[in-house]
PDB file of C-alpha atoms in Angstrom:
ATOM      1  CA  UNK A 155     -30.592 -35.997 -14.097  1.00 50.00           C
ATOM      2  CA  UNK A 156     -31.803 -39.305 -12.678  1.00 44.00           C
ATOM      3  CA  UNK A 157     -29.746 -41.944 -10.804  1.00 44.00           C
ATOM      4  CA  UNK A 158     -28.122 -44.851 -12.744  1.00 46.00           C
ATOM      5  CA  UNK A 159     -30.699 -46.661 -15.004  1.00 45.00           C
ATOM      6  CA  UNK A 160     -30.738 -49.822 -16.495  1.00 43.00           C
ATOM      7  CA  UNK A 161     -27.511 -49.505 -18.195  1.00 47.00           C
ATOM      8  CA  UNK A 162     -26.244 -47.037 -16.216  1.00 67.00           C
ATOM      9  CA  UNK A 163     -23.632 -47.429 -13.418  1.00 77.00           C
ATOM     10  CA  UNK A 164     -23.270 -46.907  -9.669  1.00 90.00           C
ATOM     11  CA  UNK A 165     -20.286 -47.016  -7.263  1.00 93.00           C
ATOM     12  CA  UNK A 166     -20.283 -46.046  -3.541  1.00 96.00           C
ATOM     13  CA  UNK A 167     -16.799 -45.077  -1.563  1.00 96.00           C
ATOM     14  CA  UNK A 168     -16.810 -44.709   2.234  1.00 97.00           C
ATOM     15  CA  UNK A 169     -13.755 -42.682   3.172  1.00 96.00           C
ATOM     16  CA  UNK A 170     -11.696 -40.694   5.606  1.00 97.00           C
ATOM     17  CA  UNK A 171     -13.081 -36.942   5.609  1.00 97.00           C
ATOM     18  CA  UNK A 172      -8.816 -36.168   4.912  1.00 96.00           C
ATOM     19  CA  UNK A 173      -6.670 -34.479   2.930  1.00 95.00           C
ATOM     20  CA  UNK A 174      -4.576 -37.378   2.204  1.00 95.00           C
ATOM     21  CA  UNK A 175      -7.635 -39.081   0.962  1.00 96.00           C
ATOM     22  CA  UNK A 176      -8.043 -36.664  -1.830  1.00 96.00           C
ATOM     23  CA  UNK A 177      -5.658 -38.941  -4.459  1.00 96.00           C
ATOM     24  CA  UNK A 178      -8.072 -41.418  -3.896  1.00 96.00           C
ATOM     25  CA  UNK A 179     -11.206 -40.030  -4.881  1.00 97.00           C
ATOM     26  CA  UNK A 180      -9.761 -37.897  -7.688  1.00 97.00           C
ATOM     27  CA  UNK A 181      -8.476 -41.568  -9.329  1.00 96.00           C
ATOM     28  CA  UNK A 182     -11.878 -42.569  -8.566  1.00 97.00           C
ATOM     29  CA  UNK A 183     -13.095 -39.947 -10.145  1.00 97.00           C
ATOM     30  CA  UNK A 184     -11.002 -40.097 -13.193  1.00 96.00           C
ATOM     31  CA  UNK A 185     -12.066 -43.857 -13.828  1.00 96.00           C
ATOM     32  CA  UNK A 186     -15.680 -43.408 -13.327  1.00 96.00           C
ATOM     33  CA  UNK A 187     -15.685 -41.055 -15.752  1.00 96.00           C
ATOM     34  CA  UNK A 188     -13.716 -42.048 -18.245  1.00 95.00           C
ATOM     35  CA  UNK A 189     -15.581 -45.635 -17.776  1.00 94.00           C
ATOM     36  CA  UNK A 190     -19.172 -44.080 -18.119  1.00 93.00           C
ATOM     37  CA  UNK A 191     -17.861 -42.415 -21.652  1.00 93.00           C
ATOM     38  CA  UNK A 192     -16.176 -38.989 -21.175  1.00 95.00           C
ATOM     39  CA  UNK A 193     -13.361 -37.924 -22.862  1.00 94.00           C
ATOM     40  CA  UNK A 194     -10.012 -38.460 -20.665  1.00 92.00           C
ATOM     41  CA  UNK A 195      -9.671 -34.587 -20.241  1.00 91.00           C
ATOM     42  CA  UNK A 196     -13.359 -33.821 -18.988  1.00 94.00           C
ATOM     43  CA  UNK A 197     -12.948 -36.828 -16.327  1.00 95.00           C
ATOM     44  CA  UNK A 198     -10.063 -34.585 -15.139  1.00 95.00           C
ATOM     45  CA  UNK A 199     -12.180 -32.031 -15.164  1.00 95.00           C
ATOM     46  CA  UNK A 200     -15.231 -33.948 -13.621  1.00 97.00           C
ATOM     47  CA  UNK A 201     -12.372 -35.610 -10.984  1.00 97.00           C
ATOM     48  CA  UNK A 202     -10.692 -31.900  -9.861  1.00 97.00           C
ATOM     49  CA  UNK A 203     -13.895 -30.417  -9.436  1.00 97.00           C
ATOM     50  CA  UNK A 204     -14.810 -33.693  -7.077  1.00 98.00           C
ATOM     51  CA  UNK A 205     -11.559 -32.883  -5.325  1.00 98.00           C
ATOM     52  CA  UNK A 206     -12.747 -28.887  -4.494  1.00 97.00           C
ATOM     53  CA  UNK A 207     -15.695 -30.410  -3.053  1.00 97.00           C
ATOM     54  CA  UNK A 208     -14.374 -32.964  -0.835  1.00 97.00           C
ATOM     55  CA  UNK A 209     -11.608 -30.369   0.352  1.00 96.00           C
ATOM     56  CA  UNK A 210     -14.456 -28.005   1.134  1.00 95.00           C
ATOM     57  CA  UNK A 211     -16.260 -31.086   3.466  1.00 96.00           C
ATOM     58  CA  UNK A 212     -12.606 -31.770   5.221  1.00 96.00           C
ATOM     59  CA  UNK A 213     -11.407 -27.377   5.479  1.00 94.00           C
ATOM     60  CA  UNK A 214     -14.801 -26.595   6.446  1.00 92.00           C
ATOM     61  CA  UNK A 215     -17.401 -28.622   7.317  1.00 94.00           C
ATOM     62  CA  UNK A 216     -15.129 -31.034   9.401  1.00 96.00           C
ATOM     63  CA  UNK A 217     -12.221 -28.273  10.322  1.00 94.00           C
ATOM     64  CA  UNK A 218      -9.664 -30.757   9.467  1.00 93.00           C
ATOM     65  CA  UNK A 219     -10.431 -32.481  12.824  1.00 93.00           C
ATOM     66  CA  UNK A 220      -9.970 -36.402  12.237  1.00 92.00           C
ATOM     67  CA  UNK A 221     -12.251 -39.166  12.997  1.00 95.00           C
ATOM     68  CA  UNK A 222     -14.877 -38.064  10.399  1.00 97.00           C
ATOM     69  CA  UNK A 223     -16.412 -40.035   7.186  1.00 96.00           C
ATOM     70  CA  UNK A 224     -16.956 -38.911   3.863  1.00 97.00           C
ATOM     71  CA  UNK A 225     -19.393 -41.194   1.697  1.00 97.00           C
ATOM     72  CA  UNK A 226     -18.967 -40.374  -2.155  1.00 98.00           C
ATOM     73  CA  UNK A 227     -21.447 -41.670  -4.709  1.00 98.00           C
ATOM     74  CA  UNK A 228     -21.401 -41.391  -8.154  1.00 98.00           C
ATOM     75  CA  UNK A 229     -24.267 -42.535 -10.640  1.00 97.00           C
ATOM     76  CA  UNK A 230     -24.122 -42.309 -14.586  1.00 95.00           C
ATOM     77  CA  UNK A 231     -26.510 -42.303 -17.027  1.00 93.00           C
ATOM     78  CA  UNK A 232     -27.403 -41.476 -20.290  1.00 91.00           C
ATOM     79  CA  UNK A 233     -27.627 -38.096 -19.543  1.00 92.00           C
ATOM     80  CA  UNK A 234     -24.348 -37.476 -17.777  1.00 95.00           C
ATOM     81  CA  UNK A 235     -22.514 -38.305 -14.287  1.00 97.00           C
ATOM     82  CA  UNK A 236     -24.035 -37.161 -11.092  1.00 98.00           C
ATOM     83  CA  UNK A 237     -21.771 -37.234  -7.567  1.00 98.00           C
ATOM     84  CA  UNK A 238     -22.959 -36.925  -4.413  1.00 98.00           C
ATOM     85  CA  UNK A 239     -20.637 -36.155  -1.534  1.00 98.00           C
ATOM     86  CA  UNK A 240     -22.341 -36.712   1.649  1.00 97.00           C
ATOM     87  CA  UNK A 241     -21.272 -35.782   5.194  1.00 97.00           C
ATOM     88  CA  UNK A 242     -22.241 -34.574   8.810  1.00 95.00           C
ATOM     89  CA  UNK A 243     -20.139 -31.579   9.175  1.00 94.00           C
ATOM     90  CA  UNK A 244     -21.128 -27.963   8.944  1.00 89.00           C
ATOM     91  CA  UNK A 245     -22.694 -26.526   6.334  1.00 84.00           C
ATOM     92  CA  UNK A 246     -22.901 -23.268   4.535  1.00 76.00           C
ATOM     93  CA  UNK A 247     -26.872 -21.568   4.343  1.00 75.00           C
ATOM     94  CA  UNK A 248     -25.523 -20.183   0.717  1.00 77.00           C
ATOM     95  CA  UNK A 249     -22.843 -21.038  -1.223  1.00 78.00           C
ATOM     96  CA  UNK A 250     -20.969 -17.906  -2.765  1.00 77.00           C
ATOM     97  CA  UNK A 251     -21.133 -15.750  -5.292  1.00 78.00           C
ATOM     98  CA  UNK A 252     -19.296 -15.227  -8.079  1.00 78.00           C
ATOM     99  CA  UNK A 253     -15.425 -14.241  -7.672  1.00 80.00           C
ATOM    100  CA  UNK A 254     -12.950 -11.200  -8.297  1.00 82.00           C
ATOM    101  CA  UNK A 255      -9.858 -12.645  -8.867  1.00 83.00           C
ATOM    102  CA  UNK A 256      -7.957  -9.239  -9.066  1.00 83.00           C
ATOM    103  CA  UNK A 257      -9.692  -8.648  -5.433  1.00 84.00           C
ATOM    104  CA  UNK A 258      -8.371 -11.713  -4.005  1.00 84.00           C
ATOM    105  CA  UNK A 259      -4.921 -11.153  -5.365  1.00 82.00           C
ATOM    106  CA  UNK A 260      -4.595  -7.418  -4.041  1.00 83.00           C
ATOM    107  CA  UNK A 261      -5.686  -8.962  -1.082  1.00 82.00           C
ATOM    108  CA  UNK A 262      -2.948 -11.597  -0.833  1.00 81.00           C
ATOM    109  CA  UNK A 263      -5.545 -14.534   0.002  1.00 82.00           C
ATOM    110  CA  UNK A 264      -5.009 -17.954  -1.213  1.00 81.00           C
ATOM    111  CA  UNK A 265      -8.465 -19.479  -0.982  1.00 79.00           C
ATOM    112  CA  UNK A 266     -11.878 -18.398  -1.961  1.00 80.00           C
ATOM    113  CA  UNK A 267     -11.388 -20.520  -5.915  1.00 90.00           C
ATOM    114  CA  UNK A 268     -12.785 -23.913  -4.852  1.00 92.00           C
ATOM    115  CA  UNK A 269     -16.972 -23.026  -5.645  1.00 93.00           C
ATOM    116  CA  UNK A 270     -16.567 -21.262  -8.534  1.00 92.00           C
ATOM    117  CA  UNK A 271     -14.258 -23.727  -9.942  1.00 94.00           C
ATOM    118  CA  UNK A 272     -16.917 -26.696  -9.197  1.00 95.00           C
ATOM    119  CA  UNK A 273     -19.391 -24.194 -10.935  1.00 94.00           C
ATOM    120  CA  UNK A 274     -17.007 -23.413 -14.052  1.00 93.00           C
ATOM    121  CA  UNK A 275     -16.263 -26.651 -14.318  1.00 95.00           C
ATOM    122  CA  UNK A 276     -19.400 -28.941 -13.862  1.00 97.00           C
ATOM    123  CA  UNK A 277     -23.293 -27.944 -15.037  1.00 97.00           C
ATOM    124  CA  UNK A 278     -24.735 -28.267 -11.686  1.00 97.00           C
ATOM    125  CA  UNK A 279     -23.656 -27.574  -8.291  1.00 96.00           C
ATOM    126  CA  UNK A 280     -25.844 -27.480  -5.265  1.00 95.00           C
ATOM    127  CA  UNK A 281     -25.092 -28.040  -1.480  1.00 95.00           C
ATOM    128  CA  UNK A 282     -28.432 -29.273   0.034  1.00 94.00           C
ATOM    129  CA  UNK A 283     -29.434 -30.599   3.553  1.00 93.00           C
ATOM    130  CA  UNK A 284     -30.620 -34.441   2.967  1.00 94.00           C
ATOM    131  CA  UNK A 285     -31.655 -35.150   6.079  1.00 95.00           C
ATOM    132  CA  UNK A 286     -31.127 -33.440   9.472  1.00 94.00           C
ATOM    133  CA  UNK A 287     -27.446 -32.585  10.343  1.00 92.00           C
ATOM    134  CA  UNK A 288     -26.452 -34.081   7.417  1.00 96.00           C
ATOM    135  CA  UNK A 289     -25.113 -32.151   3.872  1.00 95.00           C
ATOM    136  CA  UNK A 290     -24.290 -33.068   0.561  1.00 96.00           C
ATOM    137  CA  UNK A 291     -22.568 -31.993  -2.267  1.00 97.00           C
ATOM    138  CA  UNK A 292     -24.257 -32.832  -5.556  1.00 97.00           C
ATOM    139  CA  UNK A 293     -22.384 -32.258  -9.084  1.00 98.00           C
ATOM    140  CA  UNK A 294     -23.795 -33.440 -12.271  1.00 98.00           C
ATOM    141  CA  UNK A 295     -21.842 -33.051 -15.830  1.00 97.00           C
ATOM    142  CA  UNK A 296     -24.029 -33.631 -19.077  1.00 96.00           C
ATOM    143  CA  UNK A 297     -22.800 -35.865 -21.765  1.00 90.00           C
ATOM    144  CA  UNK A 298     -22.074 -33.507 -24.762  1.00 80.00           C
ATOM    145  CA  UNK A 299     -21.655 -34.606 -28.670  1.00 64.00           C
ATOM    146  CA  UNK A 300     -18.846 -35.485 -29.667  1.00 56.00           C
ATOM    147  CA  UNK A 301     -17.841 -36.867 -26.736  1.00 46.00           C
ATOM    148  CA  UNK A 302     -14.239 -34.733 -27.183  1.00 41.00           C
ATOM    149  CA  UNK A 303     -16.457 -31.463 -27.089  1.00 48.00           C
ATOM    150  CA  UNK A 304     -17.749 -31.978 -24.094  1.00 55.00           C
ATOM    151  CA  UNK A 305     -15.662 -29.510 -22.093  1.00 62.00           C
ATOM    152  CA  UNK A 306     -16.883 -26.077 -20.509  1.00 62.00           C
ATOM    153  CA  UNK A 307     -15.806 -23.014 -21.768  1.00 57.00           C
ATOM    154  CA  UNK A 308     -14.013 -20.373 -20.199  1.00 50.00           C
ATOM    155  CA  UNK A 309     -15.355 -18.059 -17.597  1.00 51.00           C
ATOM    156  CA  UNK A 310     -17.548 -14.875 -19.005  1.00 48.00           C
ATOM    157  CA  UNK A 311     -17.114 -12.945 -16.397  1.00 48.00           C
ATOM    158  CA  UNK A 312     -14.916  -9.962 -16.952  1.00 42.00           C
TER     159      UNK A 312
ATOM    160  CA  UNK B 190       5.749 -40.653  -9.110  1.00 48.00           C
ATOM    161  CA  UNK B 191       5.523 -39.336  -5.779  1.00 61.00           C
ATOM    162  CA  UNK B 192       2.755 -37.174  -5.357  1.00 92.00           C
ATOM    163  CA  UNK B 193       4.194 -33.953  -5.151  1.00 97.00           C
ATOM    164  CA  UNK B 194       8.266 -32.834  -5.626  1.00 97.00           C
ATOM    165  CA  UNK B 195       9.077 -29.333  -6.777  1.00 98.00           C
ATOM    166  CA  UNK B 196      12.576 -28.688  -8.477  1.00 97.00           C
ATOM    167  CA  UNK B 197      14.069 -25.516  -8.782  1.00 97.00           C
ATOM    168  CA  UNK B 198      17.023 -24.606 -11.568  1.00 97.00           C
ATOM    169  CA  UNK B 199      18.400 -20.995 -12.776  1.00 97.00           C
ATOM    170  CA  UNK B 200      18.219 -19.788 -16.038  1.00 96.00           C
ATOM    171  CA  UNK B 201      20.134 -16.501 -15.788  1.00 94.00           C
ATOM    172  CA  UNK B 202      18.158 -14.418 -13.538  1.00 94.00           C
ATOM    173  CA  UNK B 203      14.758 -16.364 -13.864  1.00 97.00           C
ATOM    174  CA  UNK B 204      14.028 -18.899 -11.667  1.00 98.00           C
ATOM    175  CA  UNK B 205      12.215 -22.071 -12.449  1.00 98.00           C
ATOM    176  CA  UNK B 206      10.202 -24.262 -10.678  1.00 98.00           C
ATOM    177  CA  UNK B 207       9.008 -27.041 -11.629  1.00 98.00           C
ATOM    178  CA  UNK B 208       6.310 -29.521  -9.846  1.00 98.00           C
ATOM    179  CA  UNK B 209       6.063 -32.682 -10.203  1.00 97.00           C
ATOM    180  CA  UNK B 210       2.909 -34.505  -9.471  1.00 96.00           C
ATOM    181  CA  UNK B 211      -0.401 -33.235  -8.862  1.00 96.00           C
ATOM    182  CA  UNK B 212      -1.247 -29.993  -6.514  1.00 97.00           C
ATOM    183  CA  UNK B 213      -4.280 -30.478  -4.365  1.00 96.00           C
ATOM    184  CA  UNK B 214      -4.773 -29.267  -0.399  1.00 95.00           C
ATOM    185  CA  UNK B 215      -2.747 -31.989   0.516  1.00 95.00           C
ATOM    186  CA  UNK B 216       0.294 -31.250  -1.582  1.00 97.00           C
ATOM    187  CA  UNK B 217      -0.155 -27.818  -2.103  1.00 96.00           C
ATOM    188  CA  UNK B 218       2.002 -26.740   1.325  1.00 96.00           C
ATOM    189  CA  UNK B 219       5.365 -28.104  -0.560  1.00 97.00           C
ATOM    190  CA  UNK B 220       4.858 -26.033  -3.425  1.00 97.00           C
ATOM    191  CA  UNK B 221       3.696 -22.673  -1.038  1.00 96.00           C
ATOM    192  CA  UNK B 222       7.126 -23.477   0.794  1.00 96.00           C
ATOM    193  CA  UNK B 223       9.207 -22.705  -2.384  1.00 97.00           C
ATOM    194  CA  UNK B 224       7.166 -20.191  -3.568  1.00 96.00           C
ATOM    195  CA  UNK B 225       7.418 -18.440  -0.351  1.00 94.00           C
ATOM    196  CA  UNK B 226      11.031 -18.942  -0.035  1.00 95.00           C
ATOM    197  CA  UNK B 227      12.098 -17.656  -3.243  1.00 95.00           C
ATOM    198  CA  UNK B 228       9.890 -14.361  -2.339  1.00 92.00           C
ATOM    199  CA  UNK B 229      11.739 -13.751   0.726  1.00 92.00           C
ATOM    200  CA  UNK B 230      14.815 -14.770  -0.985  1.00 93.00           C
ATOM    201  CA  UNK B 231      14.235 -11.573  -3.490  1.00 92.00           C
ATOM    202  CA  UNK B 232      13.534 -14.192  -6.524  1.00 95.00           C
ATOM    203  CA  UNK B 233      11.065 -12.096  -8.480  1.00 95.00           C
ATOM    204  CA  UNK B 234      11.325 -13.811 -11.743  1.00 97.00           C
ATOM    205  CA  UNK B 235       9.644 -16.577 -11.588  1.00 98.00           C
ATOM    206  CA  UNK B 236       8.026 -19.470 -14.250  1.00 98.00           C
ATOM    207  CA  UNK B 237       6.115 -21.896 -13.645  1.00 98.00           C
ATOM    208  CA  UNK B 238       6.827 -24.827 -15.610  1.00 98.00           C
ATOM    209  CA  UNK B 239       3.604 -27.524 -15.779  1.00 97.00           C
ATOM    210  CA  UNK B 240       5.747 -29.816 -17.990  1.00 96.00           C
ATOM    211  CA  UNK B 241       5.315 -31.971 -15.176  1.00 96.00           C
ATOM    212  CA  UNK B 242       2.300 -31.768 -13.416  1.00 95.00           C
ATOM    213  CA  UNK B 243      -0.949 -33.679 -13.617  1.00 93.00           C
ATOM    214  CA  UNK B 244      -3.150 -31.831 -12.525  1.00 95.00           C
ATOM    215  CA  UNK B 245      -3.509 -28.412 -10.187  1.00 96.00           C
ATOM    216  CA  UNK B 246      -6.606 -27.594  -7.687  1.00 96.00           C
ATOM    217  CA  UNK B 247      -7.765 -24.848  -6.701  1.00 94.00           C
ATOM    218  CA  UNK B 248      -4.948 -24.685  -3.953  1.00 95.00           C
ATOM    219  CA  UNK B 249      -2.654 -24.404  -5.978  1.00 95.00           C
ATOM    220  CA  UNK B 250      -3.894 -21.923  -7.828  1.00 94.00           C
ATOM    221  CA  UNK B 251      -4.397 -19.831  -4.413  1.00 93.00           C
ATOM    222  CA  UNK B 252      -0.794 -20.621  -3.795  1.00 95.00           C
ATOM    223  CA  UNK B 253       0.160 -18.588  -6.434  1.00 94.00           C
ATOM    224  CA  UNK B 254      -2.456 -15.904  -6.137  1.00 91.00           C
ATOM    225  CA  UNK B 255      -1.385 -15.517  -2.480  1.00 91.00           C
ATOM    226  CA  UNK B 256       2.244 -14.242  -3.591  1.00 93.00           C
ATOM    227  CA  UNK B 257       1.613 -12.479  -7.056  1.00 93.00           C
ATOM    228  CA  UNK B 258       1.087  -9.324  -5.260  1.00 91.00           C
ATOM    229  CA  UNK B 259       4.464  -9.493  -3.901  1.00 92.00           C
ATOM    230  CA  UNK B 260       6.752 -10.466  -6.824  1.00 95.00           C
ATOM    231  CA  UNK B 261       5.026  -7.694  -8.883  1.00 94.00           C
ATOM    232  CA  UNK B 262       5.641  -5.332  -5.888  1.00 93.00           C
ATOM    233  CA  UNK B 263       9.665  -6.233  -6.554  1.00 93.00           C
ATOM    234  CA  UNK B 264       9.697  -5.767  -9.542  1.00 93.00           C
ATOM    235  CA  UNK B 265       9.403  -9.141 -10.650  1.00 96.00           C
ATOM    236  CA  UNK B 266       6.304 -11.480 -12.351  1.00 97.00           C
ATOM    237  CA  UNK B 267       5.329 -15.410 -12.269  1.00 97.00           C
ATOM    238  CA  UNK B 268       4.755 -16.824 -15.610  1.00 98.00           C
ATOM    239  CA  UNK B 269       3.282 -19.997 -16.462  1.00 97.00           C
ATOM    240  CA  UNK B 270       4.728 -22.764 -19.238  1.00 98.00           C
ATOM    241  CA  UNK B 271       4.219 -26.193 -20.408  1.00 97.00           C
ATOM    242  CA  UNK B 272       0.354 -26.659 -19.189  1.00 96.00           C
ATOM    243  CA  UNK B 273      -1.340 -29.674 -20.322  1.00 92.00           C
ATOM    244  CA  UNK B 274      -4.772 -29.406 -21.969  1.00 90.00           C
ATOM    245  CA  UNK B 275      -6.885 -30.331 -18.617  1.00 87.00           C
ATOM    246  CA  UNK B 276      -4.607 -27.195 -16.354  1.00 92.00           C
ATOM    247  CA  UNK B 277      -4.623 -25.003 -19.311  1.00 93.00           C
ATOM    248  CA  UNK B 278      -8.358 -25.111 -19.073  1.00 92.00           C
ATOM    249  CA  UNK B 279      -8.801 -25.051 -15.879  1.00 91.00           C
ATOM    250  CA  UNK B 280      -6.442 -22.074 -15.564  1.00 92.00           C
ATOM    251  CA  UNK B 281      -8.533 -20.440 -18.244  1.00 92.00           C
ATOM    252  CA  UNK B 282     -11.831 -20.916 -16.779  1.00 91.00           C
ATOM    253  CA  UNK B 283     -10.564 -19.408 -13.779  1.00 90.00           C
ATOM    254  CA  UNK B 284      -9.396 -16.244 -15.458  1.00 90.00           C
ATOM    255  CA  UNK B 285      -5.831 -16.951 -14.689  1.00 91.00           C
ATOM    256  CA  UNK B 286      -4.869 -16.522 -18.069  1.00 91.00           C
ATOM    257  CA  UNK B 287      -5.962 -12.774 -17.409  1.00 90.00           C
ATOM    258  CA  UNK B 288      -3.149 -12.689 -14.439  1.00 92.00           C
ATOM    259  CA  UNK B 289       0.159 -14.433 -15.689  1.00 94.00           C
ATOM    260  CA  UNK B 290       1.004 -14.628 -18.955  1.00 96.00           C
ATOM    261  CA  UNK B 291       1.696 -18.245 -20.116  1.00 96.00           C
ATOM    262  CA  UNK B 292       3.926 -19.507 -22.784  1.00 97.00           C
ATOM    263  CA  UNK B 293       3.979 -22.923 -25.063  1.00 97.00           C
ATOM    264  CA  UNK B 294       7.697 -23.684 -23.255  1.00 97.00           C
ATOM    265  CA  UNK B 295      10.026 -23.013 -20.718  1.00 97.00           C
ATOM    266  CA  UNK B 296      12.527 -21.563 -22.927  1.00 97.00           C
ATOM    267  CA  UNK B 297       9.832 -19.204 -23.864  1.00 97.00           C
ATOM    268  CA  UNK B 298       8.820 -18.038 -20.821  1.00 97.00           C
ATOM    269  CA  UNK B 299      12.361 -17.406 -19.806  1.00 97.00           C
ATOM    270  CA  UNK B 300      12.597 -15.300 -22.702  1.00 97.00           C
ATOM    271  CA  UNK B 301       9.847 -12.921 -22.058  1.00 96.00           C
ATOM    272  CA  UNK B 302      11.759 -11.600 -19.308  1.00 95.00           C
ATOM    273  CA  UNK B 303      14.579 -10.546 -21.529  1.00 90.00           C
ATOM    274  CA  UNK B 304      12.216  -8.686 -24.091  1.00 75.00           C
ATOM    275  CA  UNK B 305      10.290  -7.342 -21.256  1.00 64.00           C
ATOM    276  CA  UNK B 306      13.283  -5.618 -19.781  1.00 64.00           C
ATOM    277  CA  UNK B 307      14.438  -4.598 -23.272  1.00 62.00           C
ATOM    278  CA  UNK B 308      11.373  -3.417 -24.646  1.00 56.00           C
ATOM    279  CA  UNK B 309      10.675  -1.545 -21.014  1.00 47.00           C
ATOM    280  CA  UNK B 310       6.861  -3.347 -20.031  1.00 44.00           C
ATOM    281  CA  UNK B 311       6.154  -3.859 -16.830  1.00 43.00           C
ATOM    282  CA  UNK B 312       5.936  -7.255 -15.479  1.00 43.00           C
ATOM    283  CA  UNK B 313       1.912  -7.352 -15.888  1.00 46.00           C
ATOM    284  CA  UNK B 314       0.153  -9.520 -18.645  1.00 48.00           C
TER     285      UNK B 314
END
């Protein structure tokens, strides 16, 4: 997916790397999407899988220490709506794998959901190193006809 | 709205909770606190209403996962009502819908207790 084209749009947020700046960027989210054509229920979609990354950069790249920026930008297309969620924290060499639900629940844990639901609920997810020290979260969702249809489907995985 | 309250009520010897507002990492501690409280309380019949929620992350999906274990230990099971279209999907994609059984309504949900305990099943979807 390319950045915003001619008739494509761009928007740039410089935040607090906090919790309490989630709201935020999920409205953000929400309106971005909804502006660049998707259906109101896959820009909540688009806006809570935003949210799992930007609660990954403040858990665990920044440790929930404060003090620590968070630049989000989002650039549609024809083609879809790609994010970008940039920051100087730690990083992980490899995202996960997939997830056993029945694992985690025997187990009593109460995270370990936030990667595969980016992944279930967006077409691309990637964490990549941009430049040295500093990560980014990329998430693109393609544009699907009719626009209503364009939701993912449920998890294969048994 | 404020971004997160969570309401309890009775309905015999289900309990109901009810959030209202959204459930992210920021929220999600309010909705743990009840959920943990009515554990240790002995509460094992829980639903879940979603009539008033906007959304859910995945927090507060772990919130729930975190204390299944438990209720079901008691004797006891969380079911889910009331999602709107964006949670139901999201609860679906995360196989949730494999773990607690969900219901159109409240009244519903409550129910399914009753014909569980009539009919004998376990608490397990």
């Amino acid at each position: 997916m390319s950045g915003a084209g001619p008739s494509g749009a761009s928007l740039r947020l410089e935040i607090p790397a906090t919790c309490e700046s989630l709201e935020l960027v999920h409205e953000a989210t929400v309106r971005v999407a909804t502006t660049a054509g998707f259906a109101s229920d896959a820009a909540g979609e688009i806006a809570v899988a935003v949210g799992e990354a930007m609660t990954n950069v403040v858990v665990h790249a920044y440790r929930r220490e404060e003090g620590h920026d968070i630049v989000v930008r989002y650039a549609a297309d024809a083609s879809g709506l790609r994010i970008e969620l940039e920051h100087s924290g730690e990083y992980p060499d490899r995202l996960p794998a997939g997830i056993d639900l029945a694992k985690l629940v025997a187990e009593r844990r109460r995270g370990g959901l936030g990667v595969h639901l980016m992944r279930r609920l967006m077409d691309r997810v990637a964490h990549e190193e941009v430049a040295p020290g500093v990560g980014c979260w990329i998430l693109e969702r393609r544009r699907r006809e009719p626009k209503d249809a364009d939701r993912k489907g449920p998890d294969p995985s048994p | 709205m404020p971004d997160l309250e969570v309401a309890t009520r009775r309905r015999g010897a289900v309990v109901v909770v009810e959030p209202r507002g959204f459930i992210n990492a920021h929220t999600v501690h309010r909705f743990e606190e009840v959920l943990n409280r009515l554990a240790a309380d002995g509460d094992a019949r829980i639903v879940i209403s979603g009539r008033s929620l906007s959304y859910v992350a995945s927090a507060g999906f772990g919130a729930i996962m975190g204390i299944l274990e438990e209720v079901r230990a008691s004797g006891g099971d969380i079911r889910i009502s009331d999602l709107n279209a964006t949670v139901a999907h999201i609860f679906e994609v995360l196989g949730f819908d494999r773990l607690c059984q969900t219901f159109p309504t409240e009244a519903e949900a409550v129910e399914s207790f009753s014909t569980a305990e009539a009919g004998g099943k376990s608490g397990d979807p």
